[in-house]
Amino acid sequence: QSVLTQPPSVSGAPGQRVTISCTGGSSNIGADNGIHWYQQVPGAPPKLLIYDKTNRPSGVPDRFSGSKSGASASLAITGLQAEDEADYYCQAYDSSLSGWVFGGGTKLTVL
Amino acid sequence: QVTLRESGPALVKPTQTLTLTCTFSGFSLSTSGMSVSWIRQPPGKALEWLALIDWDADKYYSTSLKTRLTISKDASKNQVVLTMTNMDTVDTATYYCARIRNPGYGMDVWGQGTTVTVSS
């Protein structure tokens, strides 16, 4: 059972907008402790998609955006493309565990 | 160009100790703010954070695994080593190392991972 809770799967048609939620608690997301998002396609290592809640590393399209409200964070993907089909993970630092935690992952299917 | 590469045995027996090495280039682990982390992923399952060592040699461990893990660095060789004792079949996974160039910036560069199978 992950400390951060994500929906197991989401789906959307090409061109649509989807959001992936990540729910934690007061010791991680609620504490604003470095919330990040990763994209992982099968057979490849994860790729940093969003860091520090809302920031995109160089090269990540602006179709990807992050937000946070209370003890939950969200990843939004607009203009869905077939290449976006992947697993997505949220991550945060947990002050009560004195370490980093990942969400259980969300599989995005592009219909 | 920043790269990281994991190396270690592909197969270990139950109760044995696993030693993995992360060899990196393109950055210095002596630079303030820099750190290297280990993460694993069992087949078909989610990512699990294991350990981190920073530029100041401070070490952090997963609460659930800390009694079995040791992380160390050799700055002169640009290597970070993770040992995990008392291996079990549930430890079968792909093990990744990743760089964090600043505590708030996430794991921005990952190695390709090394697959470890625990079986007798």
PDB file of C-alpha atoms in Angstrom:
ATOM      1  CA  GLN A   1       0.000   0.000   0.000  1.00  0.00           C
ATOM      2  CA  SER A   2       1.615   3.251  -1.167  1.00  0.00           C
ATOM      3  CA  VAL A   3       1.699   6.327   1.051  1.00  0.00           C
ATOM      4  CA  LEU A   4       0.608   8.341  -1.989  1.00  0.00           C
ATOM      5  CA  THR A   5      -2.628   7.176  -3.638  1.00  0.00           C
ATOM      6  CA  GLN A   6      -3.132   7.317  -7.392  1.00  0.00           C
ATOM      7  CA  PRO A   7      -5.927   5.884  -9.546  1.00  0.00           C
ATOM      8  CA  PRO A   8      -4.738   2.639 -11.163  1.00  0.00           C
ATOM      9  CA  SER A   9      -5.795   3.742 -14.621  1.00  0.00           C
ATOM     10  CA  VAL A  10      -7.145   6.635 -16.646  1.00  0.00           C
ATOM     11  CA  SER A  11      -7.974   6.905 -20.321  1.00  0.00           C
ATOM     12  CA  GLY A  12      -8.801   9.466 -22.936  1.00  0.00           C
ATOM     13  CA  ALA A  13      -9.149   9.956 -26.656  1.00  0.00           C
ATOM     14  CA  PRO A  14      -6.541  11.777 -28.717  1.00  0.00           C
ATOM     15  CA  GLY A  15      -6.830  15.527 -28.262  1.00  0.00           C
ATOM     16  CA  GLN A  16      -8.658  15.262 -24.958  1.00  0.00           C
ATOM     17  CA  ARG A  17      -7.541  16.381 -21.506  1.00  0.00           C
ATOM     18  CA  VAL A  18      -6.925  13.967 -18.663  1.00  0.00           C
ATOM     19  CA  THR A  19      -5.898  14.470 -15.069  1.00  0.00           C
ATOM     20  CA  ILE A  20      -4.150  12.100 -12.678  1.00  0.00           C
ATOM     21  CA  SER A  21      -4.557  12.651  -8.963  1.00  0.00           C
ATOM     22  CA  CYS A  22      -2.091  11.901  -6.174  1.00  0.00           C
ATOM     23  CA  THR A  23      -3.451  11.996  -2.634  1.00  0.00           C
ATOM     24  CA  GLY A  24      -1.185  12.041   0.376  1.00  0.00           C
ATOM     25  CA  GLY A  25      -1.189  13.547   3.822  1.00  0.00           C
ATOM     26  CA  SER A  26       0.117  16.304   6.015  1.00  0.00           C
ATOM     27  CA  SER A  27       3.622  14.839   6.178  1.00  0.00           C
ATOM     28  CA  ASN A  28       4.211  14.700   2.431  1.00  0.00           C
ATOM     29  CA  ILE A  29       2.091  16.528  -0.157  1.00  0.00           C
ATOM     30  CA  GLY A  30       0.369  18.614   2.511  1.00  0.00           C
ATOM     31  CA  ALA A  31       3.741  19.714   3.807  1.00  0.00           C
ATOM     32  CA  ASP A  32       4.719  20.925   0.347  1.00  0.00           C
ATOM     33  CA  ASN A  33       7.758  18.672   0.332  1.00  0.00           C
ATOM     34  CA  GLY A  34       9.102  18.509  -3.220  1.00  0.00           C
ATOM     35  CA  ILE A  35       6.285  16.996  -5.266  1.00  0.00           C
ATOM     36  CA  HIS A  36       7.361  15.478  -8.571  1.00  0.00           C
ATOM     37  CA  TRP A  37       5.854  13.514 -11.459  1.00  0.00           C
ATOM     38  CA  TYR A  38       7.473  10.868 -13.668  1.00  0.00           C
ATOM     39  CA  GLN A  39       6.481   9.212 -16.935  1.00  0.00           C
ATOM     40  CA  GLN A  40       7.548   5.634 -17.637  1.00  0.00           C
ATOM     41  CA  VAL A  41       7.028   3.856 -20.922  1.00  0.00           C
ATOM     42  CA  PRO A  42       7.393   0.050 -20.959  1.00  0.00           C
ATOM     43  CA  GLY A  43      10.968  -1.149 -20.874  1.00  0.00           C
ATOM     44  CA  ALA A  44      12.433   2.281 -20.074  1.00  0.00           C
ATOM     45  CA  PRO A  45      13.449   4.072 -16.878  1.00  0.00           C
ATOM     46  CA  PRO A  46      11.182   6.794 -15.503  1.00  0.00           C
ATOM     47  CA  LYS A  47      11.526  10.282 -16.921  1.00  0.00           C
ATOM     48  CA  LEU A  48      11.104  13.426 -14.819  1.00  0.00           C
ATOM     49  CA  LEU A  49       8.005  15.228 -16.093  1.00  0.00           C
ATOM     50  CA  ILE A  50       7.211  17.826 -13.422  1.00  0.00           C
ATOM     51  CA  TYR A  51       9.324  18.932 -10.465  1.00  0.00           C
ATOM     52  CA  ASP A  52       8.448  20.976  -7.411  1.00  0.00           C
ATOM     53  CA  LYS A  53       4.685  20.766  -8.072  1.00  0.00           C
ATOM     54  CA  THR A  54       4.448  22.858 -11.231  1.00  0.00           C
ATOM     55  CA  ASN A  55       7.794  23.095 -13.038  1.00  0.00           C
ATOM     56  CA  ARG A  56       8.652  21.384 -16.315  1.00  0.00           C
ATOM     57  CA  PRO A  57      12.236  20.332 -17.093  1.00  0.00           C
ATOM     58  CA  SER A  58      13.625  21.511 -20.381  1.00  0.00           C
ATOM     59  CA  GLY A  59      12.171  19.514 -23.265  1.00  0.00           C
ATOM     60  CA  VAL A  60       8.895  18.548 -21.603  1.00  0.00           C
ATOM     61  CA  PRO A  61       5.953  19.872 -23.659  1.00  0.00           C
ATOM     62  CA  ASP A  62       3.687  22.452 -22.066  1.00  0.00           C
ATOM     63  CA  ARG A  63       0.807  20.011 -22.574  1.00  0.00           C
ATOM     64  CA  PHE A  64       1.913  18.617 -19.214  1.00  0.00           C
ATOM     65  CA  SER A  65       1.172  20.655 -16.095  1.00  0.00           C
ATOM     66  CA  GLY A  66       1.145  20.078 -12.367  1.00  0.00           C
ATOM     67  CA  SER A  67      -0.845  21.543  -9.501  1.00  0.00           C
ATOM     68  CA  LYS A  68      -1.412  21.035  -5.800  1.00  0.00           C
ATOM     69  CA  SER A  69      -4.278  21.669  -3.433  1.00  0.00           C
ATOM     70  CA  GLY A  70      -4.037  20.744   0.204  1.00  0.00           C
ATOM     71  CA  ALA A  71      -2.769  17.181   0.510  1.00  0.00           C
ATOM     72  CA  SER A  72      -3.417  16.315  -3.122  1.00  0.00           C
ATOM     73  CA  ALA A  73      -1.475  16.937  -6.294  1.00  0.00           C
ATOM     74  CA  SER A  74      -2.568  16.556  -9.885  1.00  0.00           C
ATOM     75  CA  LEU A  75      -0.971  16.049 -13.261  1.00  0.00           C
ATOM     76  CA  ALA A  76      -2.909  17.343 -16.250  1.00  0.00           C
ATOM     77  CA  ILE A  77      -2.227  16.357 -19.847  1.00  0.00           C
ATOM     78  CA  THR A  78      -3.934  18.323 -22.595  1.00  0.00           C
ATOM     79  CA  GLY A  79      -4.070  17.550 -26.298  1.00  0.00           C
ATOM     80  CA  LEU A  80      -3.608  13.845 -25.576  1.00  0.00           C
ATOM     81  CA  GLN A  81      -1.339  12.024 -28.020  1.00  0.00           C
ATOM     82  CA  ALA A  82      -0.722   8.345 -28.624  1.00  0.00           C
ATOM     83  CA  GLU A  83       2.856   8.749 -27.370  1.00  0.00           C
ATOM     84  CA  ASP A  84       1.532   9.814 -23.964  1.00  0.00           C
ATOM     85  CA  GLU A  85       0.428   6.252 -23.272  1.00  0.00           C
ATOM     86  CA  ALA A  86       2.584   5.283 -20.298  1.00  0.00           C
ATOM     87  CA  ASP A  87       2.645   4.826 -16.524  1.00  0.00           C
ATOM     88  CA  TYR A  88       2.749   7.987 -14.423  1.00  0.00           C
ATOM     89  CA  TYR A  89       4.080   8.224 -10.871  1.00  0.00           C
ATOM     90  CA  CYS A  90       3.937  10.978  -8.279  1.00  0.00           C
ATOM     91  CA  GLN A  91       6.667  11.355  -5.683  1.00  0.00           C
ATOM     92  CA  ALA A  92       7.125  13.409  -2.550  1.00  0.00           C
ATOM     93  CA  TYR A  93       9.346  13.669   0.494  1.00  0.00           C
ATOM     94  CA  ASP A  94       7.672  12.391   3.652  1.00  0.00           C
ATOM     95  CA  SER A  95       8.878  14.101   6.789  1.00  0.00           C
ATOM     96  CA  SER A  96       7.426  11.482   9.133  1.00  0.00           C
ATOM     97  CA  LEU A  97       9.287   8.703   7.281  1.00  0.00           C
ATOM     98  CA  SER A  98      12.357  10.858   6.678  1.00  0.00           C
ATOM     99  CA  GLY A  99      12.456   9.609   3.118  1.00  0.00           C
ATOM    100  CA  TRP A 100      10.937   9.777  -0.320  1.00  0.00           C
ATOM    101  CA  VAL A 101       7.753   7.994  -1.353  1.00  0.00           C
ATOM    102  CA  PHE A 102       6.162   7.158  -4.684  1.00  0.00           C
ATOM    103  CA  GLY A 103       2.552   6.741  -5.602  1.00  0.00           C
ATOM    104  CA  GLY A 104       1.314   3.390  -6.828  1.00  0.00           C
ATOM    105  CA  GLY A 105       1.346   4.571 -10.423  1.00  0.00           C
ATOM    106  CA  THR A 106      -1.382   5.301 -12.970  1.00  0.00           C
ATOM    107  CA  LYS A 107      -1.586   3.659 -16.365  1.00  0.00           C
ATOM    108  CA  LEU A 108      -2.727   6.089 -19.050  1.00  0.00           C
ATOM    109  CA  THR A 109      -4.410   4.542 -22.074  1.00  0.00           C
ATOM    110  CA  VAL A 110      -4.960   6.635 -25.188  1.00  0.00           C
ATOM    111  CA  LEU A 111      -8.091   5.277 -26.814  1.00  0.00           C
TER     112      LEU A 111
ATOM    113  CA  GLN B   1      26.217  14.925 -20.620  1.00  0.00           C
ATOM    114  CA  VAL B   2      25.027  13.346 -17.384  1.00  0.00           C
ATOM    115  CA  THR B   3      24.846   9.554 -17.354  1.00  0.00           C
ATOM    116  CA  LEU B   4      24.400   6.883 -14.711  1.00  0.00           C
ATOM    117  CA  ARG B   5      24.894   3.161 -15.123  1.00  0.00           C
ATOM    118  CA  GLU B   6      23.957   0.416 -12.690  1.00  0.00           C
ATOM    119  CA  SER B   7      25.943  -2.784 -12.416  1.00  0.00           C
ATOM    120  CA  GLY B   8      25.769  -5.894 -10.303  1.00  0.00           C
ATOM    121  CA  PRO B   9      24.819  -9.560 -10.346  1.00  0.00           C
ATOM    122  CA  ALA B  10      21.782 -10.600 -12.336  1.00  0.00           C
ATOM    123  CA  LEU B  11      21.094 -13.542 -10.041  1.00  0.00           C
ATOM    124  CA  VAL B  12      21.483 -13.914  -6.290  1.00  0.00           C
ATOM    125  CA  LYS B  13      20.418 -16.676  -3.946  1.00  0.00           C
ATOM    126  CA  PRO B  14      18.070 -16.180  -0.996  1.00  0.00           C
ATOM    127  CA  THR B  15      19.868 -14.986   2.168  1.00  0.00           C
ATOM    128  CA  GLN B  16      22.808 -13.648   0.128  1.00  0.00           C
ATOM    129  CA  THR B  17      23.926 -10.016   0.130  1.00  0.00           C
ATOM    130  CA  LEU B  18      23.412  -7.951  -3.008  1.00  0.00           C
ATOM    131  CA  THR B  19      25.951  -5.302  -3.968  1.00  0.00           C
ATOM    132  CA  LEU B  20      25.050  -2.825  -6.696  1.00  0.00           C
ATOM    133  CA  THR B  21      27.245  -0.088  -8.119  1.00  0.00           C
ATOM    134  CA  CYS B  22      26.083   3.117  -9.760  1.00  0.00           C
ATOM    135  CA  THR B  23      28.815   4.630 -11.931  1.00  0.00           C
ATOM    136  CA  PHE B  24      28.081   8.163 -13.047  1.00  0.00           C
ATOM    137  CA  SER B  25      29.607  10.881 -15.191  1.00  0.00           C
ATOM    138  CA  GLY B  26      28.894  14.473 -16.087  1.00  0.00           C
ATOM    139  CA  PHE B  27      28.518  15.738 -12.533  1.00  0.00           C
ATOM    140  CA  SER B  28      30.291  15.684  -9.191  1.00  0.00           C
ATOM    141  CA  LEU B  29      28.751  14.227  -6.065  1.00  0.00           C
ATOM    142  CA  SER B  30      30.887  16.705  -4.141  1.00  0.00           C
ATOM    143  CA  THR B  31      28.865  19.641  -5.474  1.00  0.00           C
ATOM    144  CA  SER B  32      26.588  21.216  -2.890  1.00  0.00           C
ATOM    145  CA  GLY B  33      22.982  20.024  -3.279  1.00  0.00           C
ATOM    146  CA  MET B  34      23.834  16.993  -5.369  1.00  0.00           C
ATOM    147  CA  SER B  35      22.724  13.493  -4.401  1.00  0.00           C
ATOM    148  CA  VAL B  36      22.246  10.004  -5.842  1.00  0.00           C
ATOM    149  CA  SER B  37      19.327   7.766  -5.013  1.00  0.00           C
ATOM    150  CA  TRP B  38      18.472   4.108  -5.498  1.00  0.00           C
ATOM    151  CA  ILE B  39      14.979   3.023  -6.531  1.00  0.00           C
ATOM    152  CA  ARG B  40      13.643  -0.396  -7.427  1.00  0.00           C
ATOM    153  CA  GLN B  41      10.678  -1.742  -9.371  1.00  0.00           C
ATOM    154  CA  PRO B  42       9.442  -5.339  -9.063  1.00  0.00           C
ATOM    155  CA  PRO B  43       8.084  -6.782 -12.310  1.00  0.00           C
ATOM    156  CA  GLY B  44       4.750  -5.171 -13.140  1.00  0.00           C
ATOM    157  CA  LYS B  45       4.729  -3.144  -9.938  1.00  0.00           C
ATOM    158  CA  ALA B  46       5.314   0.398  -8.751  1.00  0.00           C
ATOM    159  CA  LEU B  47       8.530   2.259  -8.063  1.00  0.00           C
ATOM    160  CA  GLU B  48       9.925   1.990  -4.541  1.00  0.00           C
ATOM    161  CA  TRP B  49      12.492   4.412  -3.154  1.00  0.00           C
ATOM    162  CA  LEU B  50      15.357   2.697  -1.315  1.00  0.00           C
ATOM    163  CA  ALA B  51      18.148   5.037  -0.270  1.00  0.00           C
ATOM    164  CA  LEU B  52      19.912   8.318  -0.954  1.00  0.00           C
ATOM    165  CA  ILE B  53      23.360   9.742  -0.316  1.00  0.00           C
ATOM    166  CA  ASP B  54      24.124  13.421  -0.709  1.00  0.00           C
ATOM    167  CA  TRP B  55      27.142  15.611  -1.381  1.00  0.00           C
ATOM    168  CA  ASP B  56      27.825  15.849   2.348  1.00  0.00           C
ATOM    169  CA  ALA B  57      27.722  12.039   2.734  1.00  0.00           C
ATOM    170  CA  ASP B  58      24.433  12.218   4.639  1.00  0.00           C
ATOM    171  CA  LYS B  59      22.478   9.017   4.113  1.00  0.00           C
ATOM    172  CA  TYR B  60      18.743   8.350   4.055  1.00  0.00           C
ATOM    173  CA  TYR B  61      17.014   4.981   3.949  1.00  0.00           C
ATOM    174  CA  SER B  62      13.570   3.560   3.339  1.00  0.00           C
ATOM    175  CA  THR B  63      12.043   2.987   6.762  1.00  0.00           C
ATOM    176  CA  SER B  64      10.863  -0.489   5.821  1.00  0.00           C
ATOM    177  CA  LEU B  65      14.275  -1.607   4.520  1.00  0.00           C
ATOM    178  CA  LYS B  66      16.783   0.399   6.547  1.00  0.00           C
ATOM    179  CA  THR B  67      18.022  -2.560   8.581  1.00  0.00           C
ATOM    180  CA  ARG B  68      19.098  -4.285   5.351  1.00  0.00           C
ATOM    181  CA  LEU B  69      20.503  -1.367   3.342  1.00  0.00           C
ATOM    182  CA  THR B  70      23.830   0.426   3.271  1.00  0.00           C
ATOM    183  CA  ILE B  71      24.654   3.198   0.822  1.00  0.00           C
ATOM    184  CA  SER B  72      28.113   4.640   0.309  1.00  0.00           C
ATOM    185  CA  LYS B  73      30.003   6.742  -2.189  1.00  0.00           C
ATOM    186  CA  ASP B  74      33.451   6.874  -3.687  1.00  0.00           C
ATOM    187  CA  ALA B  75      33.710  10.384  -5.064  1.00  0.00           C
ATOM    188  CA  SER B  76      37.085   9.718  -6.658  1.00  0.00           C
ATOM    189  CA  LYS B  77      35.630   6.873  -8.719  1.00  0.00           C
ATOM    190  CA  ASN B  78      32.284   8.614  -9.326  1.00  0.00           C
ATOM    191  CA  GLN B  79      30.472   5.661  -7.832  1.00  0.00           C
ATOM    192  CA  VAL B  80      27.672   5.030  -5.369  1.00  0.00           C
ATOM    193  CA  VAL B  81      27.324   1.549  -3.909  1.00  0.00           C
ATOM    194  CA  LEU B  82      24.202  -0.008  -2.409  1.00  0.00           C
ATOM    195  CA  THR B  83      24.283  -3.223  -0.422  1.00  0.00           C
ATOM    196  CA  MET B  84      21.166  -5.130   0.587  1.00  0.00           C
ATOM    197  CA  THR B  85      21.496  -8.020   2.979  1.00  0.00           C
ATOM    198  CA  ASN B  86      19.413 -11.151   3.417  1.00  0.00           C
ATOM    199  CA  MET B  87      17.936 -11.137  -0.085  1.00  0.00           C
ATOM    200  CA  ASP B  88      14.565 -12.779  -0.641  1.00  0.00           C
ATOM    201  CA  THR B  89      12.521 -13.691  -3.702  1.00  0.00           C
ATOM    202  CA  VAL B  90      10.346 -10.607  -3.127  1.00  0.00           C
ATOM    203  CA  ASP B  91      13.442  -8.472  -3.760  1.00  0.00           C
ATOM    204  CA  THR B  92      13.429  -9.537  -7.412  1.00  0.00           C
ATOM    205  CA  ALA B  93      13.250  -6.243  -9.284  1.00  0.00           C
ATOM    206  CA  THR B  94      14.891  -3.786 -11.616  1.00  0.00           C
ATOM    207  CA  TYR B  95      17.140  -1.527  -9.575  1.00  0.00           C
ATOM    208  CA  TYR B  96      17.735   2.046 -10.748  1.00  0.00           C
ATOM    209  CA  CYS B  97      20.044   4.798  -9.599  1.00  0.00           C
ATOM    210  CA  ALA B  98      19.134   8.414 -10.269  1.00  0.00           C
ATOM    211  CA  ARG B  99      20.623  11.864  -9.772  1.00  0.00           C
ATOM    212  CA  ILE B 100      19.073  14.673  -7.788  1.00  0.00           C
ATOM    213  CA  ARG B 101      20.901  17.930  -8.467  1.00  0.00           C
ATOM    214  CA  ASN B 102      19.007  19.850  -5.826  1.00  0.00           C
ATOM    215  CA  PRO B 103      16.645  18.597  -3.112  1.00  0.00           C
ATOM    216  CA  GLY B 104      13.649  20.303  -4.693  1.00  0.00           C
ATOM    217  CA  TYR B 105      14.308  19.313  -8.289  1.00  0.00           C
ATOM    218  CA  GLY B 106      13.345  15.658  -8.446  1.00  0.00           C
ATOM    219  CA  MET B 107      15.314  12.782  -9.924  1.00  0.00           C
ATOM    220  CA  ASP B 108      16.281  14.352 -13.215  1.00  0.00           C
ATOM    221  CA  VAL B 109      18.546  11.687 -14.738  1.00  0.00           C
ATOM    222  CA  TRP B 110      18.120   7.925 -14.365  1.00  0.00           C
ATOM    223  CA  GLY B 111      20.225   4.952 -15.273  1.00  0.00           C
ATOM    224  CA  GLN B 112      18.792   2.235 -17.500  1.00  0.00           C
ATOM    225  CA  GLY B 113      18.434  -0.084 -14.521  1.00  0.00           C
ATOM    226  CA  THR B 114      19.777  -3.508 -13.720  1.00  0.00           C
ATOM    227  CA  THR B 115      17.547  -6.525 -13.246  1.00  0.00           C
ATOM    228  CA  VAL B 116      18.170  -8.688 -10.200  1.00  0.00           C
ATOM    229  CA  THR B 117      16.492 -12.050  -9.758  1.00  0.00           C
ATOM    230  CA  VAL B 118      16.529 -13.767  -6.390  1.00  0.00           C
ATOM    231  CA  SER B 119      16.239 -17.500  -6.781  1.00  0.00           C
ATOM    232  CA  SER B 120      17.826 -20.632  -5.422  1.00  0.00           C
TER     233      SER B 120
END
